[in-house]
JSON list of C-alpha atoms in Angstrom, two decimals:
[
{"chain": "S", "resi": 1, "resn": "UNK", "atom": "CA", "xyz": [0.00, 0.00, 0.00]},
{"chain": "S", "resi": 2, "resn": "UNK", "atom": "CA", "xyz": [1.25, 3.48, -0.89]},
{"chain": "S", "resi": 3, "resn": "UNK", "atom": "CA", "xyz": [-1.12, 5.01, 1.69]},
{"chain": "S", "resi": 4, "resn": "UNK", "atom": "CA", "xyz": [-1.90, 8.67, 0.99]},
{"chain": "S", "resi": 5, "resn": "UNK", "atom": "CA", "xyz": [0.02, 10.30, -1.82]},
{"chain": "S", "resi": 6, "resn": "UNK", "atom": "CA", "xyz": [0.11, 13.98, -2.71]},
{"chain": "S", "resi": 7, "resn": "UNK", "atom": "CA", "xyz": [1.43, 15.82, -5.76]},
{"chain": "S", "resi": 8, "resn": "UNK", "atom": "CA", "xyz": [3.23, 18.06, -6.27]},
{"chain": "S", "resi": 9, "resn": "UNK", "atom": "CA", "xyz": [5.64, 18.24, -3.33]},
{"chain": "S", "resi": 10, "resn": "UNK", "atom": "CA", "xyz": [6.50, 21.88, -3.96]},
{"chain": "S", "resi": 11, "resn": "UNK", "atom": "CA", "xyz": [4.96, 24.64, -6.07]},
{"chain": "S", "resi": 12, "resn": "UNK", "atom": "CA", "xyz": [5.43, 28.34, -6.56]},
{"chain": "S", "resi": 13, "resn": "UNK", "atom": "CA", "xyz": [2.48, 30.27, -7.94]},
{"chain": "S", "resi": 14, "resn": "UNK", "atom": "CA", "xyz": [2.03, 33.86, -9.00]},
{"chain": "S", "resi": 15, "resn": "UNK", "atom": "CA", "xyz": [-0.87, 35.86, -7.58]},
{"chain": "S", "resi": 16, "resn": "UNK", "atom": "CA", "xyz": [-4.04, 35.10, -9.52]},
{"chain": "S", "resi": 17, "resn": "UNK", "atom": "CA", "xyz": [-2.88, 31.77, -10.94]},
{"chain": "S", "resi": 18, "resn": "UNK", "atom": "CA", "xyz": [-4.83, 28.56, -10.43]},
{"chain": "S", "resi": 19, "resn": "UNK", "atom": "CA", "xyz": [-3.75, 25.06, -9.55]},
{"chain": "S", "resi": 20, "resn": "UNK", "atom": "CA", "xyz": [-4.97, 21.73, -8.32]},
{"chain": "S", "resi": 21, "resn": "UNK", "atom": "CA", "xyz": [-3.35, 19.80, -5.50]},
{"chain": "S", "resi": 22, "resn": "UNK", "atom": "CA", "xyz": [-3.79, 16.10, -6.01]},
{"chain": "S", "resi": 23, "resn": "UNK", "atom": "CA", "xyz": [-4.49, 13.57, -3.26]},
{"chain": "S", "resi": 24, "resn": "UNK", "atom": "CA", "xyz": [-4.96, 9.83, -3.68]},
{"chain": "S", "resi": 25, "resn": "UNK", "atom": "CA", "xyz": [-5.40, 7.07, -1.14]},
{"chain": "S", "resi": 26, "resn": "UNK", "atom": "CA", "xyz": [-5.36, 3.32, -1.75]},
{"chain": "S", "resi": 27, "resn": "UNK", "atom": "CA", "xyz": [-6.87, 2.16, 1.55]},
{"chain": "S", "resi": 28, "resn": "UNK", "atom": "CA", "xyz": [-10.51, 2.38, 0.44]},
{"chain": "S", "resi": 29, "resn": "UNK", "atom": "CA", "xyz": [-11.23, 4.95, 3.14]},
{"chain": "S", "resi": 30, "resn": "UNK", "atom": "CA", "xyz": [-14.50, 6.82, 3.04]},
{"chain": "S", "resi": 31, "resn": "UNK", "atom": "CA", "xyz": [-13.31, 9.90, 4.92]},
{"chain": "S", "resi": 32, "resn": "UNK", "atom": "CA", "xyz": [-10.86, 12.31, 3.35]},
{"chain": "S", "resi": 33, "resn": "UNK", "atom": "CA", "xyz": [-9.63, 15.70, 4.53]},
{"chain": "S", "resi": 34, "resn": "UNK", "atom": "CA", "xyz": [-7.62, 18.71, 3.42]},
{"chain": "S", "resi": 35, "resn": "UNK", "atom": "CA", "xyz": [-5.70, 20.75, 5.98]},
{"chain": "S", "resi": 36, "resn": "UNK", "atom": "CA", "xyz": [-3.38, 23.69, 5.78]},
{"chain": "S", "resi": 37, "resn": "UNK", "atom": "CA", "xyz": [-0.54, 24.13, 8.23]},
{"chain": "S", "resi": 38, "resn": "UNK", "atom": "CA", "xyz": [0.81, 27.58, 8.98]},
{"chain": "S", "resi": 39, "resn": "UNK", "atom": "CA", "xyz": [3.79, 28.06, 11.32]},
{"chain": "S", "resi": 40, "resn": "UNK", "atom": "CA", "xyz": [2.76, 27.95, 14.97]},
{"chain": "S", "resi": 41, "resn": "UNK", "atom": "CA", "xyz": [-0.91, 27.54, 14.07]},
{"chain": "S", "resi": 42, "resn": "UNK", "atom": "CA", "xyz": [-1.38, 23.80, 13.93]},
{"chain": "S", "resi": 43, "resn": "UNK", "atom": "CA", "xyz": [-3.62, 22.33, 11.26]},
{"chain": "S", "resi": 44, "resn": "UNK", "atom": "CA", "xyz": [-6.75, 24.00, 10.00]},
{"chain": "S", "resi": 45, "resn": "UNK", "atom": "CA", "xyz": [-9.42, 21.98, 8.18]},
{"chain": "S", "resi": 46, "resn": "UNK", "atom": "CA", "xyz": [-10.23, 23.33, 4.72]},
{"chain": "S", "resi": 47, "resn": "UNK", "atom": "CA", "xyz": [-12.68, 20.75, 3.34]},
{"chain": "S", "resi": 48, "resn": "UNK", "atom": "CA", "xyz": [-13.62, 17.18, 4.06]},
{"chain": "S", "resi": 49, "resn": "UNK", "atom": "CA", "xyz": [-15.54, 14.35, 2.47]},
{"chain": "S", "resi": 50, "resn": "UNK", "atom": "CA", "xyz": [-17.39, 11.42, 4.00]},
{"chain": "S", "resi": 51, "resn": "UNK", "atom": "CA", "xyz": [-17.65, 9.52, 0.73]},
{"chain": "S", "resi": 52, "resn": "UNK", "atom": "CA", "xyz": [-17.66, 9.81, -3.04]},
{"chain": "S", "resi": 53, "resn": "UNK", "atom": "CA", "xyz": [-19.92, 12.64, -4.15]},
{"chain": "S", "resi": 54, "resn": "UNK", "atom": "CA", "xyz": [-20.16, 14.20, -0.67]},
{"chain": "S", "resi": 55, "resn": "UNK", "atom": "CA", "xyz": [-18.05, 17.14, 0.44]},
{"chain": "S", "resi": 56, "resn": "UNK", "atom": "CA", "xyz": [-18.40, 19.81, 3.09]},
{"chain": "S", "resi": 57, "resn": "UNK", "atom": "CA", "xyz": [-16.63, 22.93, 4.28]},
{"chain": "S", "resi": 58, "resn": "UNK", "atom": "CA", "xyz": [-14.24, 22.96, 7.16]},
{"chain": "S", "resi": 59, "resn": "UNK", "atom": "CA", "xyz": [-12.93, 25.84, 9.21]},
{"chain": "S", "resi": 60, "resn": "UNK", "atom": "CA", "xyz": [-11.13, 27.79, 6.41]},
{"chain": "S", "resi": 61, "resn": "UNK", "atom": "CA", "xyz": [-12.75, 26.99, 3.03]},
{"chain": "S", "resi": 62, "resn": "UNK", "atom": "CA", "xyz": [-12.59, 30.43, 1.39]},
{"chain": "S", "resi": 63, "resn": "UNK", "atom": "CA", "xyz": [-10.52, 30.47, -1.78]},
{"chain": "S", "resi": 64, "resn": "UNK", "atom": "CA", "xyz": [-10.64, 26.69, -2.25]},
{"chain": "S", "resi": 65, "resn": "UNK", "atom": "CA", "xyz": [-12.84, 24.11, -3.91]},
{"chain": "S", "resi": 66, "resn": "UNK", "atom": "CA", "xyz": [-12.92, 20.32, -3.83]},
{"chain": "S", "resi": 67, "resn": "UNK", "atom": "CA", "xyz": [-14.57, 17.43, -5.59]},
{"chain": "S", "resi": 68, "resn": "UNK", "atom": "CA", "xyz": [-14.83, 13.73, -4.78]},
{"chain": "S", "resi": 69, "resn": "UNK", "atom": "CA", "xyz": [-15.83, 11.74, -7.82]},
{"chain": "S", "resi": 70, "resn": "UNK", "atom": "CA", "xyz": [-14.14, 8.52, -6.64]},
{"chain": "S", "resi": 71, "resn": "UNK", "atom": "CA", "xyz": [-13.30, 6.98, -3.28]},
{"chain": "S", "resi": 72, "resn": "UNK", "atom": "CA", "xyz": [-9.58, 7.24, -4.03]},
{"chain": "S", "resi": 73, "resn": "UNK", "atom": "CA", "xyz": [-9.17, 10.85, -5.15]},
{"chain": "S", "resi": 74, "resn": "UNK", "atom": "CA", "xyz": [-9.83, 14.15, -3.40]},
{"chain": "S", "resi": 75, "resn": "UNK", "atom": "CA", "xyz": [-8.29, 17.06, -5.33]},
{"chain": "S", "resi": 76, "resn": "UNK", "atom": "CA", "xyz": [-8.10, 20.58, -3.90]},
{"chain": "S", "resi": 77, "resn": "UNK", "atom": "CA", "xyz": [-8.48, 23.49, -6.29]},
{"chain": "S", "resi": 78, "resn": "UNK", "atom": "CA", "xyz": [-7.14, 27.00, -5.82]},
{"chain": "S", "resi": 79, "resn": "UNK", "atom": "CA", "xyz": [-8.81, 29.31, -8.36]},
{"chain": "S", "resi": 80, "resn": "UNK", "atom": "CA", "xyz": [-7.16, 32.69, -7.77]},
{"chain": "S", "resi": 81, "resn": "UNK", "atom": "CA", "xyz": [-4.03, 32.24, -5.72]},
{"chain": "S", "resi": 82, "resn": "UNK", "atom": "CA", "xyz": [-3.31, 34.85, -3.04]},
{"chain": "S", "resi": 83, "resn": "UNK", "atom": "CA", "xyz": [-0.24, 35.31, -0.78]},
{"chain": "S", "resi": 84, "resn": "UNK", "atom": "CA", "xyz": [-2.43, 34.32, 2.19]},
{"chain": "S", "resi": 85, "resn": "UNK", "atom": "CA", "xyz": [-2.62, 30.83, 0.69]},
{"chain": "S", "resi": 86, "resn": "UNK", "atom": "CA", "xyz": [1.11, 30.29, 1.14]},
{"chain": "S", "resi": 87, "resn": "UNK", "atom": "CA", "xyz": [1.18, 27.27, 3.41]},
{"chain": "S", "resi": 88, "resn": "UNK", "atom": "CA", "xyz": [1.83, 23.56, 3.65]},
{"chain": "S", "resi": 89, "resn": "UNK", "atom": "CA", "xyz": [-1.16, 21.50, 2.60]},
{"chain": "S", "resi": 90, "resn": "UNK", "atom": "CA", "xyz": [-1.85, 18.04, 3.96]},
{"chain": "S", "resi": 91, "resn": "UNK", "atom": "CA", "xyz": [-4.34, 15.51, 2.75]},
{"chain": "S", "resi": 92, "resn": "UNK", "atom": "CA", "xyz": [-5.54, 12.78, 5.09]},
{"chain": "S", "resi": 93, "resn": "UNK", "atom": "CA", "xyz": [-7.86, 9.81, 4.94]},
{"chain": "S", "resi": 94, "resn": "UNK", "atom": "CA", "xyz": [-9.61, 7.73, 7.57]},
{"chain": "S", "resi": 95, "resn": "UNK", "atom": "CA", "xyz": [-11.71, 4.60, 7.77]},
{"chain": "S", "resi": 96, "resn": "UNK", "atom": "CA", "xyz": [-13.62, 6.08, 10.69]},
{"chain": "S", "resi": 97, "resn": "UNK", "atom": "CA", "xyz": [-13.13, 8.92, 13.13]},
{"chain": "S", "resi": 98, "resn": "UNK", "atom": "CA", "xyz": [-10.60, 7.04, 15.20]},
{"chain": "S", "resi": 99, "resn": "UNK", "atom": "CA", "xyz": [-7.45, 7.54, 13.13]},
{"chain": "S", "resi": 100, "resn": "UNK", "atom": "CA", "xyz": [-6.26, 9.62, 10.21]},
{"chain": "S", "resi": 101, "resn": "UNK", "atom": "CA", "xyz": [-3.50, 8.74, 7.77]},
{"chain": "S", "resi": 102, "resn": "UNK", "atom": "CA", "xyz": [-1.61, 11.72, 6.40]},
{"chain": "S", "resi": 103, "resn": "UNK", "atom": "CA", "xyz": [0.13, 12.36, 3.11]},
{"chain": "S", "resi": 104, "resn": "UNK", "atom": "CA", "xyz": [3.61, 13.91, 2.95]},
{"chain": "S", "resi": 105, "resn": "UNK", "atom": "CA", "xyz": [2.30, 17.40, 2.19]},
{"chain": "S", "resi": 106, "resn": "UNK", "atom": "CA", "xyz": [2.55, 20.01, -0.55]},
{"chain": "S", "resi": 107, "resn": "UNK", "atom": "CA", "xyz": [4.52, 23.18, 0.16]},
{"chain": "S", "resi": 108, "resn": "UNK", "atom": "CA", "xyz": [2.90, 26.06, -1.73]},
{"chain": "S", "resi": 109, "resn": "UNK", "atom": "CA", "xyz": [4.29, 29.55, -2.09]},
{"chain": "S", "resi": 110, "resn": "UNK", "atom": "CA", "xyz": [2.28, 32.36, -3.70]},
{"chain": "S", "resi": 111, "resn": "UNK", "atom": "CA", "xyz": [4.31, 35.38, -4.80]},
{"chain": "Y", "resi": 1, "resn": "UNK", "atom": "CA", "xyz": [-17.52, 23.02, 19.91]},
{"chain": "Y", "resi": 2, "resn": "UNK", "atom": "CA", "xyz": [-14.25, 21.27, 20.39]},
{"chain": "Y", "resi": 3, "resn": "UNK", "atom": "CA", "xyz": [-10.91, 22.88, 21.05]},
{"chain": "Y", "resi": 4, "resn": "UNK", "atom": "CA", "xyz": [-7.40, 21.85, 22.02]},
{"chain": "Y", "resi": 5, "resn": "UNK", "atom": "CA", "xyz": [-4.72, 23.79, 23.85]},
{"chain": "Y", "resi": 6, "resn": "UNK", "atom": "CA", "xyz": [-1.10, 22.76, 24.18]},
{"chain": "Y", "resi": 7, "resn": "UNK", "atom": "CA", "xyz": [0.88, 24.50, 26.86]},
{"chain": "Y", "resi": 8, "resn": "UNK", "atom": "CA", "xyz": [4.30, 25.49, 25.57]},
{"chain": "Y", "resi": 9, "resn": "UNK", "atom": "CA", "xyz": [5.02, 25.96, 21.90]},
{"chain": "Y", "resi": 10, "resn": "UNK", "atom": "CA", "xyz": [8.61, 24.80, 22.50]},
{"chain": "Y", "resi": 11, "resn": "UNK", "atom": "CA", "xyz": [9.91, 22.37, 25.10]},
{"chain": "Y", "resi": 12, "resn": "UNK", "atom": "CA", "xyz": [13.58, 21.49, 25.58]},
{"chain": "Y", "resi": 13, "resn": "UNK", "atom": "CA", "xyz": [14.81, 18.49, 27.54]},
{"chain": "Y", "resi": 14, "resn": "UNK", "atom": "CA", "xyz": [18.15, 16.82, 27.98]},
{"chain": "Y", "resi": 15, "resn": "UNK", "atom": "CA", "xyz": [18.75, 13.40, 26.52]},
{"chain": "Y", "resi": 16, "resn": "UNK", "atom": "CA", "xyz": [17.64, 10.81, 29.07]},
{"chain": "Y", "resi": 17, "resn": "UNK", "atom": "CA", "xyz": [15.30, 13.23, 30.88]},
{"chain": "Y", "resi": 18, "resn": "UNK", "atom": "CA", "xyz": [11.55, 12.93, 31.26]},
{"chain": "Y", "resi": 19, "resn": "UNK", "atom": "CA", "xyz": [9.43, 14.27, 28.42]},
{"chain": "Y", "resi": 20, "resn": "UNK", "atom": "CA", "xyz": [6.11, 15.89, 29.37]},
{"chain": "Y", "resi": 21, "resn": "UNK", "atom": "CA", "xyz": [3.99, 17.57, 26.72]},
{"chain": "Y", "resi": 22, "resn": "UNK", "atom": "CA", "xyz": [0.71, 19.04, 27.89]},
{"chain": "Y", "resi": 23, "resn": "UNK", "atom": "CA", "xyz": [-2.67, 18.89, 26.18]},
{"chain": "Y", "resi": 24, "resn": "UNK", "atom": "CA", "xyz": [-6.03, 20.11, 27.42]},
{"chain": "Y", "resi": 25, "resn": "UNK", "atom": "CA", "xyz": [-9.24, 19.80, 25.45]},
{"chain": "Y", "resi": 26, "resn": "UNK", "atom": "CA", "xyz": [-12.82, 20.87, 25.49]},
{"chain": "Y", "resi": 27, "resn": "UNK", "atom": "CA", "xyz": [-15.53, 18.77, 23.97]},
{"chain": "Y", "resi": 28, "resn": "UNK", "atom": "CA", "xyz": [-19.29, 18.66, 24.34]},
{"chain": "Y", "resi": 29, "resn": "UNK", "atom": "CA", "xyz": [-19.34, 14.93, 23.64]},
{"chain": "Y", "resi": 30, "resn": "UNK", "atom": "CA", "xyz": [-17.18, 12.05, 24.87]},
{"chain": "Y", "resi": 31, "resn": "UNK", "atom": "CA", "xyz": [-13.95, 12.56, 23.00]},
{"chain": "Y", "resi": 32, "resn": "UNK", "atom": "CA", "xyz": [-11.48, 10.55, 21.08]},
{"chain": "Y", "resi": 33, "resn": "UNK", "atom": "CA", "xyz": [-8.02, 11.95, 21.77]},
{"chain": "Y", "resi": 34, "resn": "UNK", "atom": "CA", "xyz": [-4.85, 11.61, 19.75]},
{"chain": "Y", "resi": 35, "resn": "UNK", "atom": "CA", "xyz": [-1.20, 12.50, 19.75]},
{"chain": "Y", "resi": 36, "resn": "UNK", "atom": "CA", "xyz": [0.55, 12.83, 16.42]},
{"chain": "Y", "resi": 37, "resn": "UNK", "atom": "CA", "xyz": [4.24, 13.42, 15.71]},
{"chain": "Y", "resi": 38, "resn": "UNK", "atom": "CA", "xyz": [5.64, 15.32, 12.76]},
{"chain": "Y", "resi": 39, "resn": "UNK", "atom": "CA", "xyz": [9.28, 15.06, 11.76]},
{"chain": "Y", "resi": 40, "resn": "UNK", "atom": "CA", "xyz": [10.76, 17.83, 9.58]},
{"chain": "Y", "resi": 41, "resn": "UNK", "atom": "CA", "xyz": [9.31, 17.96, 6.07]},
{"chain": "Y", "resi": 42, "resn": "UNK", "atom": "CA", "xyz": [7.05, 15.00, 6.69]},
{"chain": "Y", "resi": 43, "resn": "UNK", "atom": "CA", "xyz": [3.37, 14.37, 7.30]},
{"chain": "Y", "resi": 44, "resn": "UNK", "atom": "CA", "xyz": [1.86, 13.52, 10.67]},
{"chain": "Y", "resi": 45, "resn": "UNK", "atom": "CA", "xyz": [2.15, 10.05, 12.17]},
{"chain": "Y", "resi": 46, "resn": "UNK", "atom": "CA", "xyz": [-0.09, 8.68, 14.89]},
{"chain": "Y", "resi": 47, "resn": "UNK", "atom": "CA", "xyz": [1.69, 8.13, 18.21]},
{"chain": "Y", "resi": 48, "resn": "UNK", "atom": "CA", "xyz": [-1.28, 6.95, 20.24]},
{"chain": "Y", "resi": 49, "resn": "UNK", "atom": "CA", "xyz": [-5.01, 7.38, 20.69]},
{"chain": "Y", "resi": 50, "resn": "UNK", "atom": "CA", "xyz": [-7.64, 7.22, 23.42]},
{"chain": "Y", "resi": 51, "resn": "UNK", "atom": "CA", "xyz": [-11.04, 5.88, 22.42]},
{"chain": "Y", "resi": 52, "resn": "UNK", "atom": "CA", "xyz": [-12.79, 5.33, 25.79]},
{"chain": "Y", "resi": 53, "resn": "UNK", "atom": "CA", "xyz": [-11.03, 2.12, 26.76]},
{"chain": "Y", "resi": 54, "resn": "UNK", "atom": "CA", "xyz": [-8.10, 2.22, 29.22]},
{"chain": "Y", "resi": 55, "resn": "UNK", "atom": "CA", "xyz": [-7.29, 5.72, 30.46]},
{"chain": "Y", "resi": 56, "resn": "UNK", "atom": "CA", "xyz": [-3.54, 5.08, 30.25]},
{"chain": "Y", "resi": 57, "resn": "UNK", "atom": "CA", "xyz": [-2.64, 4.65, 26.62]},
{"chain": "Y", "resi": 58, "resn": "UNK", "atom": "CA", "xyz": [0.68, 3.31, 25.39]},
{"chain": "Y", "resi": 59, "resn": "UNK", "atom": "CA", "xyz": [1.94, 4.30, 21.98]},
{"chain": "Y", "resi": 60, "resn": "UNK", "atom": "CA", "xyz": [4.93, 3.82, 19.76]},
{"chain": "Y", "resi": 61, "resn": "UNK", "atom": "CA", "xyz": [8.52, 4.76, 20.59]},
{"chain": "Y", "resi": 62, "resn": "UNK", "atom": "CA", "xyz": [7.96, 4.50, 24.36]},
{"chain": "Y", "resi": 63, "resn": "UNK", "atom": "CA", "xyz": [5.39, 7.30, 24.61]},
{"chain": "Y", "resi": 64, "resn": "UNK", "atom": "CA", "xyz": [2.27, 7.09, 26.71]},
{"chain": "Y", "resi": 65, "resn": "UNK", "atom": "CA", "xyz": [-0.58, 9.41, 27.65]},
{"chain": "Y", "resi": 66, "resn": "UNK", "atom": "CA", "xyz": [-3.17, 9.45, 30.39]},
{"chain": "Y", "resi": 67, "resn": "UNK", "atom": "CA", "xyz": [-6.75, 10.59, 29.89]},
{"chain": "Y", "resi": 68, "resn": "UNK", "atom": "CA", "xyz": [-8.01, 12.55, 32.90]},
{"chain": "Y", "resi": 69, "resn": "UNK", "atom": "CA", "xyz": [-11.64, 13.51, 32.46]},
{"chain": "Y", "resi": 70, "resn": "UNK", "atom": "CA", "xyz": [-11.77, 15.62, 35.61]},
{"chain": "Y", "resi": 71, "resn": "UNK", "atom": "CA", "xyz": [-8.89, 17.74, 34.35]},
{"chain": "Y", "resi": 72, "resn": "UNK", "atom": "CA", "xyz": [-9.87, 17.53, 30.65]},
{"chain": "Y", "resi": 73, "resn": "UNK", "atom": "CA", "xyz": [-6.27, 16.64, 29.97]},
{"chain": "Y", "resi": 74, "resn": "UNK", "atom": "CA", "xyz": [-4.36, 14.16, 27.85]},
{"chain": "Y", "resi": 75, "resn": "UNK", "atom": "CA", "xyz": [-0.68, 14.82, 28.58]},
{"chain": "Y", "resi": 76, "resn": "UNK", "atom": "CA", "xyz": [2.02, 12.93, 26.68]},
{"chain": "Y", "resi": 77, "resn": "UNK", "atom": "CA", "xyz": [5.01, 11.49, 28.53]},
{"chain": "Y", "resi": 78, "resn": "UNK", "atom": "CA", "xyz": [8.13, 9.48, 27.90]},
{"chain": "Y", "resi": 79, "resn": "UNK", "atom": "CA", "xyz": [10.44, 8.46, 30.75]},
{"chain": "Y", "resi": 80, "resn": "UNK", "atom": "CA", "xyz": [13.72, 9.00, 28.91]},
{"chain": "Y", "resi": 81, "resn": "UNK", "atom": "CA", "xyz": [14.16, 11.32, 25.93]},
{"chain": "Y", "resi": 82, "resn": "UNK", "atom": "CA", "xyz": [16.20, 10.25, 22.94]},
{"chain": "Y", "resi": 83, "resn": "UNK", "atom": "CA", "xyz": [17.72, 12.50, 20.31]},
{"chain": "Y", "resi": 84, "resn": "UNK", "atom": "CA", "xyz": [15.42, 10.94, 17.73]},
{"chain": "Y", "resi": 85, "resn": "UNK", "atom": "CA", "xyz": [12.37, 12.25, 19.64]},
{"chain": "Y", "resi": 86, "resn": "UNK", "atom": "CA", "xyz": [13.06, 15.80, 18.47]},
{"chain": "Y", "resi": 87, "resn": "UNK", "atom": "CA", "xyz": [9.99, 16.72, 16.42]},
{"chain": "Y", "resi": 88, "resn": "UNK", "atom": "CA", "xyz": [6.70, 18.63, 16.49]},
{"chain": "Y", "resi": 89, "resn": "UNK", "atom": "CA", "xyz": [3.92, 17.02, 18.51]},
{"chain": "Y", "resi": 90, "resn": "UNK", "atom": "CA", "xyz": [0.22, 17.67, 17.97]},
{"chain": "Y", "resi": 91, "resn": "UNK", "atom": "CA", "xyz": [-2.68, 16.80, 20.22]},
{"chain": "Y", "resi": 92, "resn": "UNK", "atom": "CA", "xyz": [-6.06, 16.35, 18.54]},
{"chain": "Y", "resi": 93, "resn": "UNK", "atom": "CA", "xyz": [-9.64, 15.68, 19.59]},
{"chain": "Y", "resi": 94, "resn": "UNK", "atom": "CA", "xyz": [-12.55, 14.13, 17.77]},
{"chain": "Y", "resi": 95, "resn": "UNK", "atom": "CA", "xyz": [-16.06, 13.42, 18.99]},
{"chain": "Y", "resi": 96, "resn": "UNK", "atom": "CA", "xyz": [-18.94, 11.33, 17.72]},
{"chain": "Y", "resi": 97, "resn": "UNK", "atom": "CA", "xyz": [-19.92, 12.67, 14.35]},
{"chain": "Y", "resi": 98, "resn": "UNK", "atom": "CA", "xyz": [-17.44, 15.49, 14.56]},
{"chain": "Y", "resi": 99, "resn": "UNK", "atom": "CA", "xyz": [-14.23, 16.23, 12.76]},
{"chain": "Y", "resi": 100, "resn": "UNK", "atom": "CA", "xyz": [-10.72, 16.28, 14.16]},
{"chain": "Y", "resi": 101, "resn": "UNK", "atom": "CA", "xyz": [-9.52, 19.47, 15.82]},
{"chain": "Y", "resi": 102, "resn": "UNK", "atom": "CA", "xyz": [-5.79, 19.92, 16.27]},
{"chain": "Y", "resi": 103, "resn": "UNK", "atom": "CA", "xyz": [-3.85, 21.88, 18.84]},
{"chain": "Y", "resi": 104, "resn": "UNK", "atom": "CA", "xyz": [-1.17, 24.38, 17.74]},
{"chain": "Y", "resi": 105, "resn": "UNK", "atom": "CA", "xyz": [1.66, 21.93, 18.35]},
{"chain": "Y", "resi": 106, "resn": "UNK", "atom": "CA", "xyz": [4.67, 21.71, 20.64]},
{"chain": "Y", "resi": 107, "resn": "UNK", "atom": "CA", "xyz": [8.17, 21.56, 19.24]},
{"chain": "Y", "resi": 108, "resn": "UNK", "atom": "CA", "xyz": [10.35, 19.21, 21.30]},
{"chain": "Y", "resi": 109, "resn": "UNK", "atom": "CA", "xyz": [14.11, 19.76, 21.30]},
{"chain": "Y", "resi": 110, "resn": "UNK", "atom": "CA", "xyz": [16.40, 17.17, 22.87]},
{"chain": "Y", "resi": 111, "resn": "UNK", "atom": "CA", "xyz": [19.75, 18.45, 24.06]},
{"chain": "Y", "resi": 112, "resn": "UNK", "atom": "CA", "xyz": [22.82, 16.18, 24.23]}
]
């Protein structure tokens, strides 16, 4: 099992550009999550999904969109990148609410 | 609403000394509690979890944590620190039907 994989590992965007952060899990988990991690702030939930076709907003959803067309994939879309979106992004999956498995993260810089 | 506080954003201990990382939570429902560790440039890994079984939970790498309902605490301890324990540690809470909420993290430094 590869677990949770994320691409790309690093990305630099210009203000106003768009991009999609990819997340794939091979554990057949229903729950998937996107977090952002800012220094000294812990992890903040952006969006989550409880199954294919079902997504919901987390604590900090503004400026982001998600979709969940399959159990395995949960891409995160940034439409108009802003410097405030400079962060490290983590995807996670879970079979239930007792344990999350995290990907290695995507480090995004918006200049 | 759930929340997590971690006292001390940075803790330094000497190698071989006791490690104590503090976590307090608030939850309106019986909680699940977790400690995760994050090594530099990596994702989070689960150290241990409490899910309403034994109040003293043993995890990987010699860590353990004790759930104290009366104090709403879930402090992480290890009797003897090793250089390889240097990392960022996150406490998290989850309740029935609710998402995970993470604390701000505590960076542990281990001095030789």
